[in-house]
mmCIF file of C-alpha atoms in Angstrom:
data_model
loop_
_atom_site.group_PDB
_atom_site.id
_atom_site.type_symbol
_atom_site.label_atom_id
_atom_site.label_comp_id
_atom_site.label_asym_id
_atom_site.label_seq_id
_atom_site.Cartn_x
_atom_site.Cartn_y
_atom_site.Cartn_z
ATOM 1 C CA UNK A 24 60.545 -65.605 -19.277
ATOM 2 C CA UNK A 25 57.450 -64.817 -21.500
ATOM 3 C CA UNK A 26 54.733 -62.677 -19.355
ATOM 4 C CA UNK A 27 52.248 -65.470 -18.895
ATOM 5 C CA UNK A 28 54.610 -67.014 -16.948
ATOM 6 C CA UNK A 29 55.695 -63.949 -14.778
ATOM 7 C CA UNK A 30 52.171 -63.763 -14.353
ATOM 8 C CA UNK A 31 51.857 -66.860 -12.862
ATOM 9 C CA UNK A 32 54.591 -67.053 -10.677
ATOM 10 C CA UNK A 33 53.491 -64.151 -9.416
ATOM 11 C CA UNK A 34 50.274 -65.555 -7.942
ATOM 12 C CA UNK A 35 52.141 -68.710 -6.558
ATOM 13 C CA UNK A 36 54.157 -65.958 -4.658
ATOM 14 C CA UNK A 37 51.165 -64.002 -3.013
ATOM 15 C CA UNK A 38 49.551 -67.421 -2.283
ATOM 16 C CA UNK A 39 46.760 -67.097 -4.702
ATOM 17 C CA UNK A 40 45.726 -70.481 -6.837
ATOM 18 C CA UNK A 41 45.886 -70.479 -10.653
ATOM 19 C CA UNK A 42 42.479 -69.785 -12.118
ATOM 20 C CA UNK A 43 41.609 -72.386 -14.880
ATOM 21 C CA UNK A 44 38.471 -72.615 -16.688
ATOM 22 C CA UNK A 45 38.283 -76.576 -15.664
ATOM 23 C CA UNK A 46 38.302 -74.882 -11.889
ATOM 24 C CA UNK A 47 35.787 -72.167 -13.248
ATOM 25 C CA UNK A 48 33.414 -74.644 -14.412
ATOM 26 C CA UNK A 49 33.614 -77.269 -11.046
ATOM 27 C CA UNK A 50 32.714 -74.193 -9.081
ATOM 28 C CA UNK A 51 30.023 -73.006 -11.070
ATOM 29 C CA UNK A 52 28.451 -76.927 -10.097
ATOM 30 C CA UNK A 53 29.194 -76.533 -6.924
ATOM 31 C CA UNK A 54 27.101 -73.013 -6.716
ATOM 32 C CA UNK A 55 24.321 -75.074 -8.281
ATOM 33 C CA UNK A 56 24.446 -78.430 -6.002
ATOM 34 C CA UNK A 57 24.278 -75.578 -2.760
ATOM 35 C CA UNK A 58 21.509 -73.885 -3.940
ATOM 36 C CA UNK A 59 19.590 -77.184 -5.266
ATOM 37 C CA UNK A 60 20.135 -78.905 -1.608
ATOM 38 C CA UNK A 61 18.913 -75.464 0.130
ATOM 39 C CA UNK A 62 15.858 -75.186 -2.244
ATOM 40 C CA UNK A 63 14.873 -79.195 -0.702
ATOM 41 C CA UNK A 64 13.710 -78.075 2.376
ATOM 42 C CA UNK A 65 12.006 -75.586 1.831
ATOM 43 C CA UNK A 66 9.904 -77.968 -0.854
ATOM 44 C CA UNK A 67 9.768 -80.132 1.923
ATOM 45 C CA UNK A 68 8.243 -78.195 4.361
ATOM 46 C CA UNK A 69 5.688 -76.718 1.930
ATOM 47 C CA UNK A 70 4.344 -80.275 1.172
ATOM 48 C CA UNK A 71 4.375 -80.986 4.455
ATOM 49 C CA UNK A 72 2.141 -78.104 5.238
ATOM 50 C CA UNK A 73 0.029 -78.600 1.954
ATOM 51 C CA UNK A 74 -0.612 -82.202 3.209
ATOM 52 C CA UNK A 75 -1.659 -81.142 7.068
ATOM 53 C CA UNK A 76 -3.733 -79.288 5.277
ATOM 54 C CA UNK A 77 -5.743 -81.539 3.243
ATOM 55 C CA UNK A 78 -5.564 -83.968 6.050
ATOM 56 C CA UNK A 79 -7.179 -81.511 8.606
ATOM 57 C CA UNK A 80 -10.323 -80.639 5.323
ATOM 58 C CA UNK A 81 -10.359 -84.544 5.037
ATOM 59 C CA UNK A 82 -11.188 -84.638 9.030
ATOM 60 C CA UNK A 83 -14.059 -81.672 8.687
ATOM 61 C CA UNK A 84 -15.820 -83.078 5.847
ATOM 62 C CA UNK A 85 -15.821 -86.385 7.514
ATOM 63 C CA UNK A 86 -16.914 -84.548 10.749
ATOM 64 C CA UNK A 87 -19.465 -82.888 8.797
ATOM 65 C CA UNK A 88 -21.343 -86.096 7.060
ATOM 66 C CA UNK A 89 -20.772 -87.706 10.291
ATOM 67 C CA UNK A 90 -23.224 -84.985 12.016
ATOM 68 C CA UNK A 91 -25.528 -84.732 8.550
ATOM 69 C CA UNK A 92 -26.263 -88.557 8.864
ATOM 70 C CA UNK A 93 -26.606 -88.477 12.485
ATOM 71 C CA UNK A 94 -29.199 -85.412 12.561
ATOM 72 C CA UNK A 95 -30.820 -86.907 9.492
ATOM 73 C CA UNK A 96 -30.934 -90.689 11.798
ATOM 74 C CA UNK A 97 -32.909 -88.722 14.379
ATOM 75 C CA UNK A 98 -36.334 -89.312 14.409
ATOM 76 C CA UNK A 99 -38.895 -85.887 14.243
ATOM 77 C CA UNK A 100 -41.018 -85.397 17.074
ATOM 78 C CA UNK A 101 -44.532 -87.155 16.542
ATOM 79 C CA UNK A 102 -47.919 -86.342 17.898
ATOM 80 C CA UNK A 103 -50.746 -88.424 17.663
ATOM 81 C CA UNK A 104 -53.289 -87.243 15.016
ATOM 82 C CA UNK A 105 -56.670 -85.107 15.679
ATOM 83 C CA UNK A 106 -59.407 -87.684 14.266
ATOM 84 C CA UNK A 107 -61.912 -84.544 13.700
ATOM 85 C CA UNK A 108 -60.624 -82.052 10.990
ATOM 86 C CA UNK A 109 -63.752 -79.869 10.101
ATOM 87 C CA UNK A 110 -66.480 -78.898 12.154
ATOM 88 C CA UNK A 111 -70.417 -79.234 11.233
ATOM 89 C CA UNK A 112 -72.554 -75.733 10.481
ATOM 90 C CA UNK A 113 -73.399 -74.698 13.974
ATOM 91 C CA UNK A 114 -77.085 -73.419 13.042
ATOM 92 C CA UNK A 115 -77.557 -76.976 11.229
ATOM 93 C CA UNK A 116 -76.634 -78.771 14.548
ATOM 94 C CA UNK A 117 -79.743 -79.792 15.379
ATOM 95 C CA UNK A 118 -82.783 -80.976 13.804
ATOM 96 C CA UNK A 119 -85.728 -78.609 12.991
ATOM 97 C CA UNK A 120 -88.234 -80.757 14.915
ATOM 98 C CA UNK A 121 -85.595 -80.301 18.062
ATOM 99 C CA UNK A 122 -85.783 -76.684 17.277
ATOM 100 C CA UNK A 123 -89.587 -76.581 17.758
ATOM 101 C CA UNK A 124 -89.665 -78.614 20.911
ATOM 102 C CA UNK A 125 -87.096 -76.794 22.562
ATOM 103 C CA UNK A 126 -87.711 -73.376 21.376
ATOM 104 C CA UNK A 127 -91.167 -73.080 19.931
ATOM 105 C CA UNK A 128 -91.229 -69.707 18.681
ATOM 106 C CA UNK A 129 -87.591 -69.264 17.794
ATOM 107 C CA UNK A 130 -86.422 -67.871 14.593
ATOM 108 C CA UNK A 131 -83.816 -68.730 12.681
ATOM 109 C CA UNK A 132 -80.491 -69.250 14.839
ATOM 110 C CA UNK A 133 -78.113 -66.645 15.386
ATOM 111 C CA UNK A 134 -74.527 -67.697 14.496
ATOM 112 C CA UNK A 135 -71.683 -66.614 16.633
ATOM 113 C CA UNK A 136 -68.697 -64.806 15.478
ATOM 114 C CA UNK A 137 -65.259 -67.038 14.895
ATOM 115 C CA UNK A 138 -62.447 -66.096 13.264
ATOM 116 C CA UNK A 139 -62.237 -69.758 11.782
ATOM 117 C CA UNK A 140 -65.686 -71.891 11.779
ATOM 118 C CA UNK A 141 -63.551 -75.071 11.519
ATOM 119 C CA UNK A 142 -62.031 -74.867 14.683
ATOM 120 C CA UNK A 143 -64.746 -72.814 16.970
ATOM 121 C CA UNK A 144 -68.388 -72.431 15.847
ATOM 122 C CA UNK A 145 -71.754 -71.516 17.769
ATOM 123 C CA UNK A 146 -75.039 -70.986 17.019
ATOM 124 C CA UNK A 147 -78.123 -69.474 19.704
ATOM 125 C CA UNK A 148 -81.964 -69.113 19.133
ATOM 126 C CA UNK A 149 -84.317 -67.594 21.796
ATOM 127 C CA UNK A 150 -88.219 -68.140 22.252
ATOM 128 C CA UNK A 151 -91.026 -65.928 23.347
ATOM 129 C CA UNK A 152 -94.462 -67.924 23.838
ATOM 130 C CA UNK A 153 -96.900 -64.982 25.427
ATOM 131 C CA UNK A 154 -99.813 -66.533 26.931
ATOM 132 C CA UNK A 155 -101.596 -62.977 27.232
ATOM 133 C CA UNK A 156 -102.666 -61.938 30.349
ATOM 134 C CA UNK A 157 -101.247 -65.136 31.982
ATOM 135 C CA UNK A 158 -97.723 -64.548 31.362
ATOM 136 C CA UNK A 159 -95.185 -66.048 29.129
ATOM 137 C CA UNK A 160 -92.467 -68.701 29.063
ATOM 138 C CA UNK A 161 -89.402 -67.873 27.782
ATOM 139 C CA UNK A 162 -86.087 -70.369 26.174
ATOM 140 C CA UNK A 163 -83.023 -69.567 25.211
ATOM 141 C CA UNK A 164 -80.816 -72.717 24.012
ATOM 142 C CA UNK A 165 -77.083 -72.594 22.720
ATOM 143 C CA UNK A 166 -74.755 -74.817 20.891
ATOM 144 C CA UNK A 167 -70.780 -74.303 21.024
ATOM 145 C CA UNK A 168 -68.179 -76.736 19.174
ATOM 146 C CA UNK A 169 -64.797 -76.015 19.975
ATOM 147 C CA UNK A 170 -62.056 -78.011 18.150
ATOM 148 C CA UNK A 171 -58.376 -78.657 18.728
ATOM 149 C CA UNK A 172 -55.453 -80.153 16.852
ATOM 150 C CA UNK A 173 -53.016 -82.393 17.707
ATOM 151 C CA UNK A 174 -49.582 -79.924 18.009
ATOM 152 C CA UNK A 175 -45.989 -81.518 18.779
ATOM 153 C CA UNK A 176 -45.331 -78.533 21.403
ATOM 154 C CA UNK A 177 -48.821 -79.078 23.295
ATOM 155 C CA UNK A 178 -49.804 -82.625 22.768
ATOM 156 C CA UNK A 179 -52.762 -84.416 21.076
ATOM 157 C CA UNK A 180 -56.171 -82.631 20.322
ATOM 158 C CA UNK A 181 -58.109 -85.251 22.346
ATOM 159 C CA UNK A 182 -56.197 -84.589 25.436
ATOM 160 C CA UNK A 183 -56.189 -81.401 24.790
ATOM 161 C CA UNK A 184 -60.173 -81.757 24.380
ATOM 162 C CA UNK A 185 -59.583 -83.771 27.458
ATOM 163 C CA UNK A 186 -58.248 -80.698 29.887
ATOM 164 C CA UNK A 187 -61.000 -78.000 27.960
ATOM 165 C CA UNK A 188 -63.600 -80.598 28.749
ATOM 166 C CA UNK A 189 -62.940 -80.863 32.547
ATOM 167 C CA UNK A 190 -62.006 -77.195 32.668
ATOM 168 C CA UNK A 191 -65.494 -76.098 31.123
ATOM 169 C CA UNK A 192 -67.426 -78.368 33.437
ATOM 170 C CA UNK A 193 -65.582 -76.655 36.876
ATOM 171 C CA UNK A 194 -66.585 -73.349 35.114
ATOM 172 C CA UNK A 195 -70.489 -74.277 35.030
ATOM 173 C CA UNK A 196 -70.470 -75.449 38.359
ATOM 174 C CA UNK A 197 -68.975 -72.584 39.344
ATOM 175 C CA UNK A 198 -71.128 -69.955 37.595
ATOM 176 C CA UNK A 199 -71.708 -67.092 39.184
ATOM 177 C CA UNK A 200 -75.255 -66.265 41.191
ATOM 178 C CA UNK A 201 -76.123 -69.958 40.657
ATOM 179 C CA UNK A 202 -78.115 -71.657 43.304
ATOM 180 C CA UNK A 203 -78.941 -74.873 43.879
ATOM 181 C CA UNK A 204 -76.277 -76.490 41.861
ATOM 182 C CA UNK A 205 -75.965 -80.069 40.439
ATOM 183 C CA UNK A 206 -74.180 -81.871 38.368
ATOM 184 C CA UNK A 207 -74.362 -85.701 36.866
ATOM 185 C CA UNK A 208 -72.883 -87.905 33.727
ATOM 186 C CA UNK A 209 -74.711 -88.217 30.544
ATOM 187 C CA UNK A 210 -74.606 -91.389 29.316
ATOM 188 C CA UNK A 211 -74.529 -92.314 25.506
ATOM 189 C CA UNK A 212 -73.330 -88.616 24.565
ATOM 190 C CA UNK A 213 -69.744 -89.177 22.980
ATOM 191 C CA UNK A 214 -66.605 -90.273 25.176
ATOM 192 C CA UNK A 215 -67.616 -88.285 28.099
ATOM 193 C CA UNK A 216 -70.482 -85.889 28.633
ATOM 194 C CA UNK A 217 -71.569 -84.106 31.973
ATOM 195 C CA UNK A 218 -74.697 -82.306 33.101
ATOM 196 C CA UNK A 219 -75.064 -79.401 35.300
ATOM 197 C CA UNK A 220 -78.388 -77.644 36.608
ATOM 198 C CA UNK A 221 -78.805 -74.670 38.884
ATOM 199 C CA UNK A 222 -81.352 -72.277 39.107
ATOM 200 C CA UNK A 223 -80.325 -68.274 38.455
ATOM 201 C CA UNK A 224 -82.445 -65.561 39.574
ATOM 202 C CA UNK A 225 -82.686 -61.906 37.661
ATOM 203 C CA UNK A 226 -84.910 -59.259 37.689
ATOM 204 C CA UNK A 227 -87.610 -61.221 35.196
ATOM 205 C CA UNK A 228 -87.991 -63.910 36.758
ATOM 206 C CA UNK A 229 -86.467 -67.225 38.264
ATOM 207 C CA UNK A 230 -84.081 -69.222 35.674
ATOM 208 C CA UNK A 231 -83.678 -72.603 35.389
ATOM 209 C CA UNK A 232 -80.379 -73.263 33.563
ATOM 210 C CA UNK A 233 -79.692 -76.743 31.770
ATOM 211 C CA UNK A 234 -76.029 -77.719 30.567
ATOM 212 C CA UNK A 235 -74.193 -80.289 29.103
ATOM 213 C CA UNK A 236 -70.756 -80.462 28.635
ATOM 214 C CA UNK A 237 -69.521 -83.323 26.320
ATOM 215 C CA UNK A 238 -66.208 -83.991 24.509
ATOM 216 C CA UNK A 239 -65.979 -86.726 21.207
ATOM 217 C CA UNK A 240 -62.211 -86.926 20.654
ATOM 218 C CA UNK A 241 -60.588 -83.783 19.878
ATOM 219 C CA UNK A 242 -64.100 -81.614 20.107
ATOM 220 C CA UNK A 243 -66.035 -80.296 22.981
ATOM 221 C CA UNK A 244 -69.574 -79.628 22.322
ATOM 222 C CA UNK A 245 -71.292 -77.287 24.936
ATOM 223 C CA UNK A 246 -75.212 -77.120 25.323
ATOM 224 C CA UNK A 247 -76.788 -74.433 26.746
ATOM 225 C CA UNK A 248 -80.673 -74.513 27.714
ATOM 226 C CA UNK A 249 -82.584 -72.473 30.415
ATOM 227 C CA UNK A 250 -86.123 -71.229 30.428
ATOM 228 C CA UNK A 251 -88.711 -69.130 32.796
ATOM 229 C CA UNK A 252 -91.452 -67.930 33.261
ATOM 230 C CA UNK A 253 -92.193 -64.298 33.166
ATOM 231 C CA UNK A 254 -94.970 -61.612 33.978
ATOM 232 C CA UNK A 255 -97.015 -64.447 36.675
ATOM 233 C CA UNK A 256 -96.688 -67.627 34.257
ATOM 234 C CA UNK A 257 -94.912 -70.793 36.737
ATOM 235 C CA UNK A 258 -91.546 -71.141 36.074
ATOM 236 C CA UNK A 259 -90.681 -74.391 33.741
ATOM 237 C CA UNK A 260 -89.452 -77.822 34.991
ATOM 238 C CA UNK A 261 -86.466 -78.206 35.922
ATOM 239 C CA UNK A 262 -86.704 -81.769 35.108
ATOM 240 C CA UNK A 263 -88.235 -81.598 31.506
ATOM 241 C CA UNK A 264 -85.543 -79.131 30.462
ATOM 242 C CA UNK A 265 -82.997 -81.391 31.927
ATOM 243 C CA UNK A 266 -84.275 -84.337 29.588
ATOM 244 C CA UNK A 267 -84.479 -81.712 26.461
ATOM 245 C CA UNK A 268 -81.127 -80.217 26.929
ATOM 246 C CA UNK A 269 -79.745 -84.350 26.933
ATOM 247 C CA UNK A 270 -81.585 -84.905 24.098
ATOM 248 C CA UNK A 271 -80.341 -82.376 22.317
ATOM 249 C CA UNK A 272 -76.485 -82.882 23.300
ATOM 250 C CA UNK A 273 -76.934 -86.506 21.859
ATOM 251 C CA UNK A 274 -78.404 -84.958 18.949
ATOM 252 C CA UNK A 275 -75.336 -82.253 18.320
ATOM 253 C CA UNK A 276 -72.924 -85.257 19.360
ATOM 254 C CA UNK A 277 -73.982 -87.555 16.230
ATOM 255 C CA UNK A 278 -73.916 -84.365 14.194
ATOM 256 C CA UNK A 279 -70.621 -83.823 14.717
ATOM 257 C CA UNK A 280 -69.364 -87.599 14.375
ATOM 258 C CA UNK A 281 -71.888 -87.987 11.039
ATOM 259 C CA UNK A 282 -70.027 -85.140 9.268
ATOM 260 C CA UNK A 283 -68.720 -86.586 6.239
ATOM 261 C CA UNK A 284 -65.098 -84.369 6.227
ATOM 262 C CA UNK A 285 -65.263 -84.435 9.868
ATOM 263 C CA UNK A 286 -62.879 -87.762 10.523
ATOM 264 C CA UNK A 287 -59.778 -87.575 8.655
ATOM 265 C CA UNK A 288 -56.454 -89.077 9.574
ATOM 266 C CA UNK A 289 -54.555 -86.329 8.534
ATOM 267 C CA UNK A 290 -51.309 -85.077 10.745
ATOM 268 C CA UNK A 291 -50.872 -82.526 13.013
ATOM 269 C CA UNK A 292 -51.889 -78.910 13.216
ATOM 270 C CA UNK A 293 -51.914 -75.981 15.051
ATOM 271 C CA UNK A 294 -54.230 -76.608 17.705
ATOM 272 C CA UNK A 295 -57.379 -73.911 18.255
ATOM 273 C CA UNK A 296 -58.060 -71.548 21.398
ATOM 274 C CA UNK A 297 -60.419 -72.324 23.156
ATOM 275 C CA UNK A 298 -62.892 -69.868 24.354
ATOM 276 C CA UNK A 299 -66.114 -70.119 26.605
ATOM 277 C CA UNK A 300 -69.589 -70.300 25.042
ATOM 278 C CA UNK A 301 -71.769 -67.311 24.697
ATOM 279 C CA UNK A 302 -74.019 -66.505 27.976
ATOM 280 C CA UNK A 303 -77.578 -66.338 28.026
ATOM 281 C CA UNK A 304 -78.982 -62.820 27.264
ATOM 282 C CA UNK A 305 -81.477 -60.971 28.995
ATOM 283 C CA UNK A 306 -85.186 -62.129 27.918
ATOM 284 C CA UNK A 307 -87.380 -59.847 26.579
ATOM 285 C CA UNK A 308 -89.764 -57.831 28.206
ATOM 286 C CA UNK A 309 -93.047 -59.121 27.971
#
C-alpha cells in the first residue's frame, strides 16, 4: 500500500473527511456568499437612514418656504400719512403790516430755540409805545407751530395734532393766576381753532391775555397776544386784542397751508414732541 493511501485511510479511521481542492474551492464560495448576505443589511439600514434623512431636510425646507411666503403674505402695518411735511419760517408768519398793528414798536422777532425747525418753530416780538408822562402801553405777541408725523406705533399726525390741540386748550384755560377766564371757537381758522381770554395781574400792571389755539391737520399753531398799560396809561381792550389776536391766527393759519413744501403725501415718520409755547416775559420798566 503506497503512503498516499495509508494516508488516507488513516483519516477515514479518525473520522476526518478527505480534503480535495474541488471541496477547498466550494468552501472558499461559501465564505464569500456569508459575508456578501451579512454585508446586505447593514447597506440596508444605512440607506434607510440616509433616506430618513433627506426626507426629514425635504420636510424643513418645505417648512421653511412655507413660513417665508406666509410672513412675506402678511401685510406691514400702515398709518395714514401726515399731509404737512415742512413747517413755514416762524418770524415770516405773519405779515409786516400785522406786525405794526399788533406790535407797533416791535423789532425784529425773536426766534425760539428748536432742535429741528421743521417739526417745532416759534417766533416772539414785544412793543414799548411810551406816551411820556402819561404812561405807556405795552404788547407782547407769540407764534408757535408744532408739527407731528404720522408713526405706525402712535397713530396719524392729525390725531395726534388732534389730542395736542385739545390738550393745549385745557392748559390755557387753566393758566395759572388767570382771572376772569373765557373761552370760545374761532371760526374760519383751519379745522378747529379756539380762543381763550383772561386777565393776569403782576406787579406792572393789569394784563389782558389773548389766545388762540388752532390745529390744520397734523399742525397746531398757538397765538399768543396780551397787552397793558403801565406807569397810569388805561389798560387796553380786551375786546380789540381779542379781534387782533383772531386776525392774526387766520393770518399764521394760511401761512402754514400756503407753504409750497408744506403738503406732501409722503409716508410716515417719526412723529415730533410736542412742547408748550414760550410764556410772556416780564415788560419793561418804563
Amino acid at each position: 500500500m503506497s503512503e498516499g493511501s495509508m494516508q488516507r485511510r488513516a483519516q477515514r479511521d479518525r473520522g476526518t473527511p478527505p480534503t480535495s481542492s474541488g471541496q477547498r474551492g466550494r468552501a472558499k464560495r461559501l465564505h464569500r456568499v456569508l459575508v456578501g448576505a451579512a454585508a446586505v443589511p447593514a447597506m440596508l439600514i444605512a440607506a434607510g437612514c440616509s433616506s430618513d434623512s433627506g426626507s426629514d431636510d425635504g420636510k424643513d425646507k418645505a417648512a421653511d418656504s412655507s413660513a417665508s411666503a406666509s410672513a412675506s403674505a402678511s401685510p406691514s402695518p400702515t398709518v395714514r400719512a401726515a399731509v404737512y411735511k415742512d413747517l413755514p419760517e416762524a418770524c415770516d408768519v405773519l405779515s409786516k403790516k400785522t406786525l405794526e398793528d399788533l406790535v407797533p414798536k416791535a423789532k425784529s422777532g425773536k426766534e425760539s430755540q428748536s432742535d429741528d425747525i421743521s417739526t417745532r418753530a416759534g417766533c416772539s416780538w414785544d412793543s414799548l409805545a411810551s406816551k411820556g408822562v402819561d404812561g405807556s402801553q405795552f404788547r407782547w405777541l407769540s407764534v408757535s407751530m408744532l408739527r407731528f408725523e404720522s408713526d405706525t406705533t402712535r397713530g396719524a399726525g392729525d390725531e395726534l395734532a388732534k389730542d395736542y390741540y385739545d390738550k393745549r386748550v385745557k392748559e390755557v384755560q387753566a393758566s395759572e393766576g388767570a382771572k376772569n377766564t373765557a373761552s370760545e371757537p374761532v371760526a374760519d381758522t383751519g379745522d378747529e381753532a379756539t380762543a381763550v381770554r383772561y386777565d393776569l395781574k403782576k406787579k406792572e400792571g393789569t394784563f389782558k391775555q389773548q389766545t388762540v389755539v388752532a390745529r390744520v391737520e397734523n399742525v397746531v399753531i398757538a397765538l399768543d397776544y396780551n397787552g397793558a398799560g403801565l406807569a397810569g396809561d388805561k389798560a387796553p381792550s380786551a375786546d380789540d386784542l381779542m379781534k387782533d389776536a383772531k386776525k392774526a391766527a387766520k393770518e399764521a393759519v394760511k401761512t402754514v397751508t400756503g407753504s409750497k413744501d408744506g403738503k406732501s403725501s409722503g409716508g410716515a415718520a417719526e412723529s415730533g414732541s410736542p412742547s408748550k409755547p414760550a410764556s410772556s416775559p416780564a415788560p419793561a420798566k418804563d
